[in-house]
GROMACS .gro file of C-alpha atoms in nm:
model
  433
    1MET     CA    1  10.593  10.107   4.310
    2ASN     CA    2  10.776   9.928   4.595
    3TRP     CA    3  10.932  10.101   4.894
    4LYS     CA    4  11.288  10.096   4.757
    5ILE     CA    5  11.180  10.283   4.444
    6LYS     CA    6  10.982  10.532   4.651
    7LEU     CA    7  11.273  10.593   4.886
    8SER     CA    8  11.517  10.631   4.597
    9ALA     CA    9  11.286  10.883   4.431
   10VAL     CA   10  11.261  11.089   4.751
   11LEU     CA   11  11.638  11.092   4.794
   12LEU     CA   12  11.710  11.175   4.430
   13VAL     CA   13  11.462  11.464   4.425
   14THR     CA   14  11.607  11.595   4.750
   15MET     CA   15  11.964  11.579   4.621
   16PHE     CA   16  11.865  11.740   4.289
   17LEU     CA   17  11.699  12.033   4.464
   18SER     CA   18  11.998  12.082   4.691
   19PHE     CA   19  12.210  12.218   4.408
   20GLY     CA   20  12.014  12.543   4.400
   21GLN     CA   21  11.802  12.720   4.659
   22GLU     CA   22  11.620  12.958   4.425
   23LEU     CA   23  11.379  12.772   4.198
   24LEU     CA   24  11.191  13.071   4.057
   25GLN     CA   25  11.225  13.449   4.055
   26HIS     CA   26  10.982  13.664   3.859
   27GLY     CA   27  10.908  14.023   3.951
   28PRO     CA   28  10.787  14.032   4.311
   29HIS     CA   29  10.754  13.651   4.327
   30THR     CA   30  11.027  13.420   4.459
   31LEU     CA   31  11.016  13.044   4.515
   32GLU     CA   32  11.301  12.875   4.701
   33SER     CA   33  11.374  12.525   4.827
   34HIS     CA   34  11.548  12.438   5.151
   35GLY     CA   35  11.605  12.105   5.310
   36TYR     CA   36  11.807  11.846   5.492
   37LEU     CA   37  11.906  11.487   5.414
   38ARG     CA   38  12.076  11.226   5.628
   39THR     CA   39  12.108  10.880   5.476
   40GLY     CA   40  12.345  10.587   5.470
   41LEU     CA   41  12.395  10.226   5.569
   42GLY     CA   42  12.551  10.051   5.866
   43ARG     CA   43  12.607   9.719   6.036
   44SER     CA   44  12.668   9.597   6.386
   45LEU     CA   45  12.997   9.409   6.370
   46SER     CA   46  12.851   9.127   6.581
   47GLY     CA   47  12.573   9.086   6.325
   48GLY     CA   48  12.259   9.251   6.193
   49GLU     CA   49  12.161   9.608   6.121
   50MET     CA   50  12.341   9.895   6.285
   51VAL     CA   51  12.229   9.977   6.640
   52GLU     CA   52  12.255  10.299   6.842
   53PHE     CA   53  12.438  10.335   7.173
   54GLN     CA   54  12.227  10.543   7.413
   55ALA     CA   55  12.204  10.541   7.791
   56SER     CA   56  11.875  10.424   7.942
   57GLY     CA   57  11.651  10.719   8.029
   58ALA     CA   58  11.862  10.977   7.847
   59MET     CA   59  11.677  11.182   7.584
   60ILE     CA   60  11.993  11.232   7.380
   61LYS     CA   61  12.320  11.067   7.281
   62PRO     CA   62  12.644  11.162   7.102
   63ARG     CA   63  12.517  11.145   6.744
   64PHE     CA   64  12.828  11.124   6.523
   65GLY     CA   65  12.855  10.768   6.385
   66ASN     CA   66  12.562  10.675   6.609
   67GLU     CA   67  12.250  10.742   6.396
   68ALA     CA   68  12.090  10.428   6.256
   69ASN     CA   69  11.830  10.600   6.041
   70HIS     CA   70  11.748  10.794   5.727
   71TYR     CA   71  11.588  11.135   5.770
   72SER     CA   72  11.496  11.406   5.521
   73GLU     CA   73  11.322  11.743   5.512
   74LEU     CA   74  11.210  11.923   5.199
   75GLN     CA   75  11.083  12.281   5.227
   76PHE     CA   76  10.934  12.521   4.974
   77ASP     CA   77  10.929  12.891   5.055
   78TYR     CA   78  10.716  13.129   4.846
   79LYS     CA   79  10.770  13.501   4.901
   80TYR     CA   80  10.584  13.800   4.762
   81GLN     CA   81  10.770  14.131   4.786
   82PRO     CA   82  10.552  14.431   4.687
   83MET     CA   83  10.732  14.697   4.491
   84ASN     CA   84  10.876  14.990   4.689
   85ARG     CA   85  10.775  14.842   5.027
   86ARG     CA   86  10.974  14.700   5.320
   87ASP     CA   87  10.719  14.438   5.419
   88SER     CA   88  10.669  14.107   5.239
   89TYR     CA   89  10.444  13.799   5.255
   90GLU     CA   90  10.573  13.445   5.292
   91LEU     CA   91  10.414  13.099   5.267
   92VAL     CA   92  10.621  12.802   5.386
   93TYR     CA   93  10.554  12.430   5.342
   94MET     CA   94  10.784  12.155   5.466
   95MET     CA   95  10.750  11.777   5.465
   96ALA     CA   96  10.971  11.533   5.654
   97THR     CA   97  11.022  11.159   5.659
   98TYR     CA   98  11.205  10.925   5.898
   99LEU     CA   99  11.312  10.566   5.835
  100PRO     CA  100  11.516  10.354   6.081
  101TYR     CA  101  11.771  10.118   5.933
  102GLY     CA  102  11.612   9.777   5.885
  103SER     CA  103  11.258   9.908   5.936
  104THR     CA  104  10.980   9.667   5.844
  105ASP     CA  105  10.701   9.928   5.868
  106LEU     CA  106  10.814  10.083   5.541
  107THR     CA  107  10.487  10.222   5.405
  108LYS     CA  108  10.422  10.425   5.719
  109SER     CA  109  10.785  10.528   5.765
  110ILE     CA  110  10.841  10.659   5.411
  111LYS     CA  111  10.516  10.854   5.387
  112PRO     CA  112  10.614  11.221   5.434
  113GLU     CA  113  10.442  11.419   5.708
  114THR     CA  114  10.361  11.789   5.699
  115SER     CA  115  10.600  11.934   5.954
  116GLN     CA  116  10.550  12.300   5.865
  117LEU     CA  117  10.277  12.495   5.689
  118TYR     CA  118  10.249  12.859   5.787
  119PHE     CA  119  10.196  13.213   5.661
  120LYS     CA  120  10.424  13.497   5.767
  121TRP     CA  121  10.395  13.872   5.719
  122ASN     CA  122  10.750  14.003   5.741
  123LYS     CA  123  10.816  14.354   5.879
  124PHE     CA  124  10.447  14.424   5.928
  125TYR     CA  125  10.552  14.676   6.193
  126LYS     CA  126  10.907  14.812   6.173
  127ASP     CA  127  11.124  14.495   6.190
  128ALA     CA  128  10.858  14.276   6.354
  129ASP     CA  129  10.699  13.974   6.182
  130ILE     CA  130  10.366  13.805   6.246
  131TRP     CA  131  10.287  13.441   6.161
  132ILE     CA  132  10.015  13.179   6.184
  133GLY     CA  133  10.017  12.806   6.114
  134ARG     CA  134  10.229  12.503   6.198
  135ARG     CA  135  10.603  12.557   6.219
  136TYR     CA  136  10.938  12.497   6.384
  137TYR     CA  137  10.957  12.806   6.603
  138GLN     CA  138  11.294  12.948   6.711
  139ARG     CA  139  11.445  12.613   6.798
  140GLU     CA  140  11.773  12.607   6.990
  141ASN     CA  141  11.990  12.298   6.982
  142ILE     CA  142  12.328  12.141   7.052
  143ASP     CA  143  12.412  11.988   6.715
  144ILE     CA  144  12.661  11.721   6.826
  145LEU     CA  145  12.387  11.576   7.050
  146ASP     CA  146  12.092  11.664   6.824
  147TRP     CA  147  11.939  11.808   7.141
  148PHE     CA  148  11.671  12.072   7.077
  149TRP     CA  149  11.661  12.210   7.428
  150ILE     CA  150  11.403  12.472   7.329
  151ASN     CA  151  11.152  12.341   7.077
  152ALA     CA  152  10.821  12.487   7.183
  153ALA     CA  153  10.617  12.448   6.863
  154GLN     CA  154  10.723  12.131   6.681
  155GLY     CA  155  10.427  11.895   6.658
  156ALA     CA  156  10.169  12.162   6.744
  157ASP     CA  157   9.840  12.162   6.554
  158VAL     CA  158   9.857  12.538   6.504
  159GLY     CA  159  10.021  12.846   6.644
  160VAL     CA  160  10.026  13.223   6.609
  161GLY     CA  161  10.299  13.464   6.705
  162VAL     CA  162  10.494  13.787   6.674
  163GLU     CA  163  10.873  13.788   6.629
  164ASN     CA  164  11.149  14.047   6.653
  165LEU     CA  165  10.953  14.328   6.815
  166THR     CA  166  11.254  14.550   6.888
  167PHE     CA  167  11.290  14.794   7.179
  168ASN     CA  168  11.544  15.074   7.122
  169SER     CA  169  11.777  14.826   6.950
  170LEU     CA  170  11.857  14.684   7.296
  171MET     CA  171  11.651  14.365   7.283
  172ASN     CA  172  11.364  14.204   7.094
  173LEU     CA  173  11.042  14.043   7.212
  174ASN     CA  174  10.900  13.722   7.064
  175VAL     CA  175  10.561  13.582   7.167
  176ALA     CA  176  10.379  13.269   7.045
  177PHE     CA  177  10.058  13.089   7.140
  178LEU     CA  178  10.042  12.717   7.054
  179ARG     CA  179   9.784  12.439   7.056
  180PHE     CA  180   9.861  12.066   7.077
  181SER     CA  181   9.626  11.768   7.074
  182ASP     CA  182   9.680  11.394   7.064
  183GLU     CA  183   9.515  11.063   7.141
  184LEU     CA  184   9.576  10.918   7.486
  185GLU     CA  185   9.802  10.611   7.479
  186ASP     CA  186   9.662  10.484   7.808
  187PRO     CA  187   9.473  10.161   7.711
  188ALA     CA  188   9.198  10.245   7.962
  189TYR     CA  189   9.109  10.561   7.764
  190LYS     CA  190   9.188  10.460   7.407
  191GLY     CA  191   9.015  10.691   7.161
  192GLU     CA  192   9.006  10.987   7.399
  193PHE     CA  193   9.198  11.303   7.308
  194PHE     CA  194   9.369  11.565   7.523
  195GLU     CA  195   9.454  11.926   7.442
  196ASP     CA  196   9.755  12.132   7.550
  197TYR     CA  197   9.792  12.509   7.516
  198LYS     CA  198  10.121  12.691   7.558
  199LEU     CA  199  10.218  13.059   7.575
  200ASP     CA  200  10.585  13.120   7.490
  201ALA     CA  201  10.755  13.459   7.548
  202ARG     CA  202  11.121  13.544   7.488
  203LEU     CA  203  11.342  13.848   7.531
  204LYS     CA  204  11.645  13.799   7.308
  205ASP     CA  205  11.976  13.964   7.223
  206ILE     CA  206  12.008  14.168   7.542
  207ALA     CA  207  12.360  14.304   7.503
  208LEU     CA  208  12.577  14.254   7.813
  209SER     CA  209  12.896  14.346   7.628
  210THR     CA  210  13.028  14.370   7.273
  211ASN     CA  211  13.055  13.993   7.243
  212LEU     CA  212  12.805  13.866   7.500
  213ASN     CA  213  12.423  13.854   7.480
  214LEU     CA  214  12.161  13.737   7.727
  215ASN     CA  215  11.836  13.564   7.626
  216LEU     CA  216  11.534  13.491   7.849
  217VAL     CA  217  11.241  13.253   7.798
  218GLY     CA  218  10.919  13.197   7.989
  219GLN     CA  219  10.635  12.958   7.908
  220PHE     CA  220  10.300  12.880   8.065
  221GLY     CA  221  10.110  12.565   7.971
  222ILE     CA  222   9.757  12.437   8.033
  223ARG     CA  223   9.616  12.092   7.964
  224ASN     CA  224   9.242  12.048   7.938
  225GLY     CA  225   9.134  11.741   8.131
  226VAL     CA  226   8.952  11.446   7.979
  227GLU     CA  227   8.602  11.404   8.121
  228ASN     CA  228   8.544  11.102   8.347
  229SER     CA  229   8.912  11.010   8.354
  230ILE     CA  230   9.218  11.043   8.575
  231TYR     CA  231   9.347  11.311   8.335
  232ASP     CA  232   9.226  11.629   8.500
  233ASP     CA  233   9.323  11.988   8.423
  234LYS     CA  234   9.695  12.054   8.469
  235THR     CA  235   9.931  12.348   8.437
  236GLY     CA  236  10.304  12.395   8.404
  237TYR     CA  237  10.565  12.660   8.344
  238THR     CA  238  10.912  12.705   8.202
  239LEU     CA  239  11.178  12.955   8.303
  240GLY     CA  240  11.512  12.974   8.129
  241ALA     CA  241  11.808  13.189   8.034
  242TRP     CA  242  12.106  13.148   7.809
  243THR     CA  243  12.407  13.354   7.716
  244SER     CA  244  12.562  13.367   7.369
  245TYR     CA  245  12.928  13.462   7.332
  246ALA     CA  246  13.121  13.496   7.006
  247LYS     CA  247  13.466  13.637   6.936
  248ASP     CA  248  13.699  13.562   6.648
  249ASN     CA  249  13.701  13.182   6.593
  250PHE     CA  250  13.534  13.092   6.924
  251SER     CA  251  13.170  13.080   7.033
  252ASN     CA  252  12.988  12.954   7.341
  253ARG     CA  253  12.635  12.921   7.477
  254THR     CA  254  12.551  12.847   7.840
  255THR     CA  255  12.194  12.763   7.937
  256ILE     CA  256  11.986  12.696   8.245
  257ILE     CA  257  11.623  12.595   8.197
  258TYR     CA  258  11.359  12.469   8.442
  259ARG     CA  259  11.027  12.306   8.355
  260ASP     CA  260  10.748  12.160   8.561
  261GLY     CA  261  10.406  11.998   8.516
  262VAL     CA  262  10.268  11.978   8.164
  263ASN     CA  263  10.557  12.187   8.031
  264MET     CA  264  10.795  11.894   8.076
  265ILE     CA  265  10.864  11.741   7.734
  266GLU     CA  266  10.873  11.381   7.616
  267SER     CA  267  11.155  11.427   7.362
  268PRO     CA  268  11.373  11.700   7.204
  269TYR     CA  269  11.171  11.671   6.882
  270THR     CA  270  10.836  11.800   7.006
  271GLY     CA  271  10.692  12.071   7.225
  272LYS     CA  272  10.411  11.840   7.338
  273GLY     CA  273  10.392  11.793   7.713
  274LEU     CA  274  10.413  11.473   7.914
  275LEU     CA  275  10.130  11.246   8.024
  276GLU     CA  276  10.110  11.073   8.361
  277ILE     CA  277  10.037  10.723   8.227
  278SER     CA  278  10.248  10.525   7.980
  279ALA     CA  279  10.114  10.329   7.682
  280ALA     CA  280  10.142  10.016   7.900
  281GLY     CA  281   9.908  10.170   8.157
  282SER     CA  282  10.161  10.233   8.437
  283GLN     CA  283  10.203  10.566   8.614
  284GLU     CA  284  10.519  10.747   8.503
  285TYR     CA  285  10.470  11.095   8.651
  286ASP     CA  286  10.271  11.297   8.900
  287LEU     CA  287  10.248  11.625   8.711
  288ASP     CA  288  10.153  11.818   9.025
  289LYS     CA  289  10.501  11.745   9.161
  290ALA     CA  290  10.722  11.658   8.861
  291SER     CA  291  10.999  11.892   8.742
  292ASP     CA  292  11.305  11.900   8.519
  293LEU     CA  293  11.622  12.111   8.544
  294GLN     CA  294  11.881  12.131   8.265
  295ILE     CA  295  12.218  12.308   8.269
  296LEU     CA  296  12.399  12.306   7.934
  297THR     CA  297  12.703  12.458   7.770
  298ASP     CA  298  12.845  12.409   7.422
  299ILE     CA  299  13.142  12.556   7.237
  300GLN     CA  300  13.277  12.585   6.885
  301TYR     CA  301  13.628  12.669   6.769
  302GLU     CA  302  13.770  12.672   6.416
  303ASP     CA  303  14.086  12.785   6.242
  304ASP     CA  304  14.237  12.704   5.904
  305SER     CA  305  14.354  12.356   6.009
  306ASN     CA  306  14.137  12.251   6.305
  307GLY     CA  307  13.777  12.241   6.417
  308PHE     CA  308  13.628  12.152   6.755
  309LEU     CA  309  13.277  12.117   6.894
  310GLY     CA  310  13.215  12.041   7.260
  311ALA     CA  311  12.924  12.008   7.500
  312VAL     CA  312  12.872  11.946   7.871
  313THR     CA  313  12.515  11.888   7.991
  314TYR     CA  314  12.344  11.806   8.319
  315GLU     CA  315  11.980  11.712   8.378
  316HIS     CA  316  11.790  11.641   8.698
  317LYS     CA  317  11.440  11.502   8.646
  318ASP     CA  318  11.196  11.444   8.932
  319TYR     CA  319  10.906  11.220   8.828
  320GLY     CA  320  10.693  11.330   9.124
  321ILE     CA  321  10.629  10.971   9.235
  322GLU     CA  322  10.803  10.720   9.460
  323THR     CA  323  11.003  10.410   9.369
  324THR     CA  324  10.913  10.064   9.496
  325GLU     CA  325  11.171  10.126   9.771
  326GLY     CA  326  10.982  10.434   9.888
  327ASN     CA  327  11.231  10.691   9.760
  328ASP     CA  328  11.160  10.978   9.523
  329LYS     CA  329  11.186  10.858   9.162
  330THR     CA  330  11.449  11.074   8.993
  331LEU     CA  331  11.693  11.069   8.704
  332GLU     CA  332  12.038  11.228   8.702
  333HIS     CA  333  12.192  11.250   8.355
  334MET     CA  334  12.526  11.403   8.262
  335ASN     CA  335  12.687  11.412   7.917
  336VAL     CA  336  13.033  11.519   7.801
  337THR     CA  337  13.096  11.508   7.425
  338GLY     CA  338  13.371  11.644   7.203
  339ARG     CA  339  13.440  11.632   6.830
  340TYR     CA  340  13.772  11.724   6.670
  341SER     CA  341  13.843  11.757   6.297
  342ARG     CA  342  14.186  11.793   6.143
  343TYR     CA  343  14.158  11.946   5.795
  344LEU     CA  344  14.414  11.783   5.566
  345SER     CA  345  14.285  11.975   5.264
  346ASP     CA  346  13.986  12.188   5.163
  347ARG     CA  347  13.779  11.874   5.107
  348PHE     CA  348  13.920  11.611   5.343
  349ALA     CA  349  13.927  11.586   5.722
  350LEU     CA  350  14.003  11.327   5.987
  351THR     CA  351  13.733  11.347   6.254
  352PHE     CA  352  13.730  11.197   6.603
  353ASP     CA  353  13.420  11.210   6.824
  354VAL     CA  354  13.400  11.084   7.182
  355GLY     CA  355  13.119  11.107   7.434
  356TYR     CA  356  13.024  10.980   7.776
  357ASP     CA  357  12.676  10.962   7.928
  358TYR     CA  358  12.622  10.896   8.297
  359VAL     CA  359  12.275  10.809   8.428
  360ASN     CA  360  12.151  10.743   8.779
  361HIS     CA  361  11.797  10.615   8.829
  362LYS     CA  362  11.718  10.606   9.199
  363ASP     CA  363  11.708  10.244   9.330
  364ASP     CA  364  11.758  10.106   8.980
  365ILE     CA  365  12.044  10.197   8.744
  366ASP     CA  366  12.376  10.369   8.809
  367GLY     CA  367  12.616  10.360   8.516
  368GLY     CA  368  12.741  10.509   8.194
  369VAL     CA  369  12.799  10.468   7.821
  370PHE     CA  370  13.125  10.565   7.650
  371LYS     CA  371  13.124  10.604   7.271
  372ALA     CA  372  13.410  10.681   7.030
  373THR     CA  373  13.392  10.728   6.652
  374PHE     CA  374  13.654  10.780   6.383
  375SER     CA  375  13.570  10.903   6.033
  376PRO     CA  376  13.777  11.020   5.734
  377GLU     CA  377  13.529  11.281   5.604
  378ILE     CA  378  13.494  11.408   5.249
  379LYS     CA  379  13.341  11.757   5.263
  380TRP     CA  380  13.236  12.033   5.026
  381LYS     CA  381  13.478  12.270   5.199
  382LYS     CA  382  13.646  12.320   5.534
  383GLY     CA  383  13.423  12.373   5.835
  384MET     CA  384  13.257  12.177   6.112
  385PHE     CA  385  12.918  12.261   5.961
  386SER     CA  386  13.019  12.235   5.597
  387ARG     CA  387  12.783  12.014   5.398
  388PRO     CA  388  12.757  11.791   5.196
  389SER     CA  389  12.969  11.551   5.398
  390ILE     CA  390  13.036  11.183   5.322
  391ARG     CA  391  13.148  10.985   5.626
  392PRO     CA  392  13.273  10.628   5.634
  393PHE     CA  393  13.293  10.557   6.008
  394ILE     CA  394  13.362  10.301   6.276
  395THR     CA  395  13.217  10.336   6.626
  396TYR     CA  396  13.306  10.160   6.949
  397ALA     CA  397  13.100  10.175   7.267
  398THR     CA  398  13.127  10.027   7.613
  399TRP     CA  399  12.878  10.051   7.898
  400SER     CA  400  12.829   9.960   8.263
  401GLU     CA  401  12.704   9.626   8.387
  402ASP     CA  402  12.392   9.801   8.521
  403LEU     CA  403  12.303   9.895   8.162
  404LYS     CA  404  12.343   9.546   8.015
  405GLY     CA  405  12.036   9.459   7.810
  406GLN     CA  406  11.938   9.826   7.769
  407VAL     CA  407  12.212   9.963   7.541
  408GLY     CA  408  12.288   9.863   7.182
  409ILE     CA  409  11.935   9.733   7.116
  410PHE     CA  410  11.764   9.905   6.827
  411ASN     CA  411  11.479   9.817   6.591
  412ASP     CA  412  11.461   9.449   6.696
  413ASN     CA  413  11.838   9.391   6.672
  414ASP     CA  414  11.943   9.270   7.018
  415VAL     CA  415  12.286   9.134   6.925
  416TYR     CA  416  12.443   9.328   7.214
  417ALA     CA  417  12.172   9.244   7.470
  418ASP     CA  418  12.405   9.025   7.678
  419LYS     CA  419  12.718   9.236   7.623
  420THR     CA  420  12.872   9.552   7.764
  421ASN     CA  421  13.060   9.667   7.454
  422GLY     CA  422  13.018   9.667   7.078
  423PHE     CA  423  13.124   9.798   6.738
  424THR     CA  424  12.929   9.943   6.447
  425ALA     CA  425  13.051  10.062   6.107
  426GLY     CA  426  12.888  10.233   5.815
  427LEU     CA  427  12.871  10.513   5.562
  428GLN     CA  428  12.666  10.831   5.606
  429LEU     CA  429  12.579  11.119   5.373
  430GLU     CA  430  12.458  11.443   5.532
  431ILE     CA  431  12.354  11.752   5.338
  432TRP     CA  432  12.153  12.069   5.395
  433TRP     CA  433  12.078  12.377   5.191
   0.00000   0.00000   0.00000
């Protein structure tokens, strides 16, 4: 069976299952399916497969009309509810697969990976739950950027935790302990493995007013050193707070979060900490001095005819080392993104998405990327988060001279390597259930 048949089978099964969440219900036993699918096709108008427009050094980008990949998740959730009892038992399995447009490593890309496999005892004590296994744990994200700004457990080998331990209905406590391990990419220590351990504690839903809640997070991380190497024992911590406001058709979150040492993350899609040395063998960080500060806010507004999503983010990253000019190596990154939909009917909307990323690498790069996308969307019903959604789109981007050769290059397509602007166009299907 070739890769096209395999991919088609995965997509067809995923779409078939999306038409109904509950697969089985018999007495105390329930089996449900949940999932997510993003697929499509796209081209760069100057030639070749679709590329993505992302500023150098930025972990995120405005995603609408700017995702040159297929991605799917398929989850099965078995639940046992004993008769005449509040508590229940749950077993969750989820697989995920990722495939960039034009990928040549198809066998590896299509093979699903186990993203979640965990057991959960719901309401084991009052409203509190206890769990053990591998899971996505209380992730928080800004959807229009696909930025999971808290994602403590994704990619962990195993974790254990307690959720929703409520105190006088005023707040709830959530605690998790996580273990990560991975092979060092440093060519000098190929074959050696490191281990990270992380303790995550959160106080959530602290009511400040009828419409406003405060949430607090603290994390402490430890990395076990690798014997006879430069990778010695390291620690790190995270402190953060965010407010959640909702009233009528409007909602907002505002976040400030600080990380240092091994608690700094390499991407929004994992909780695994950073390493000092890159795969090429060069020093990227001094984890005794490195730190990262993020300040984020996002909003949502909807009425019967209009929908809007917006985000403003700021990040200051200190690598803990000096540049070749003798200055501290830092990154300043700011993003402003907005998406507006005009609903022309229950199933049709005109959507405009614009975003700007500014990056400043000390002694190196100072510039930005502007991206704009237009799409006439066909949707299941009105709503910014209504799915399925079919999106024919066209995207235009322009970027600073300092970023020439670093933007619009994706999966071996370098058609925009000597340019400072470009177009892409395509068709995307997105669905979740």
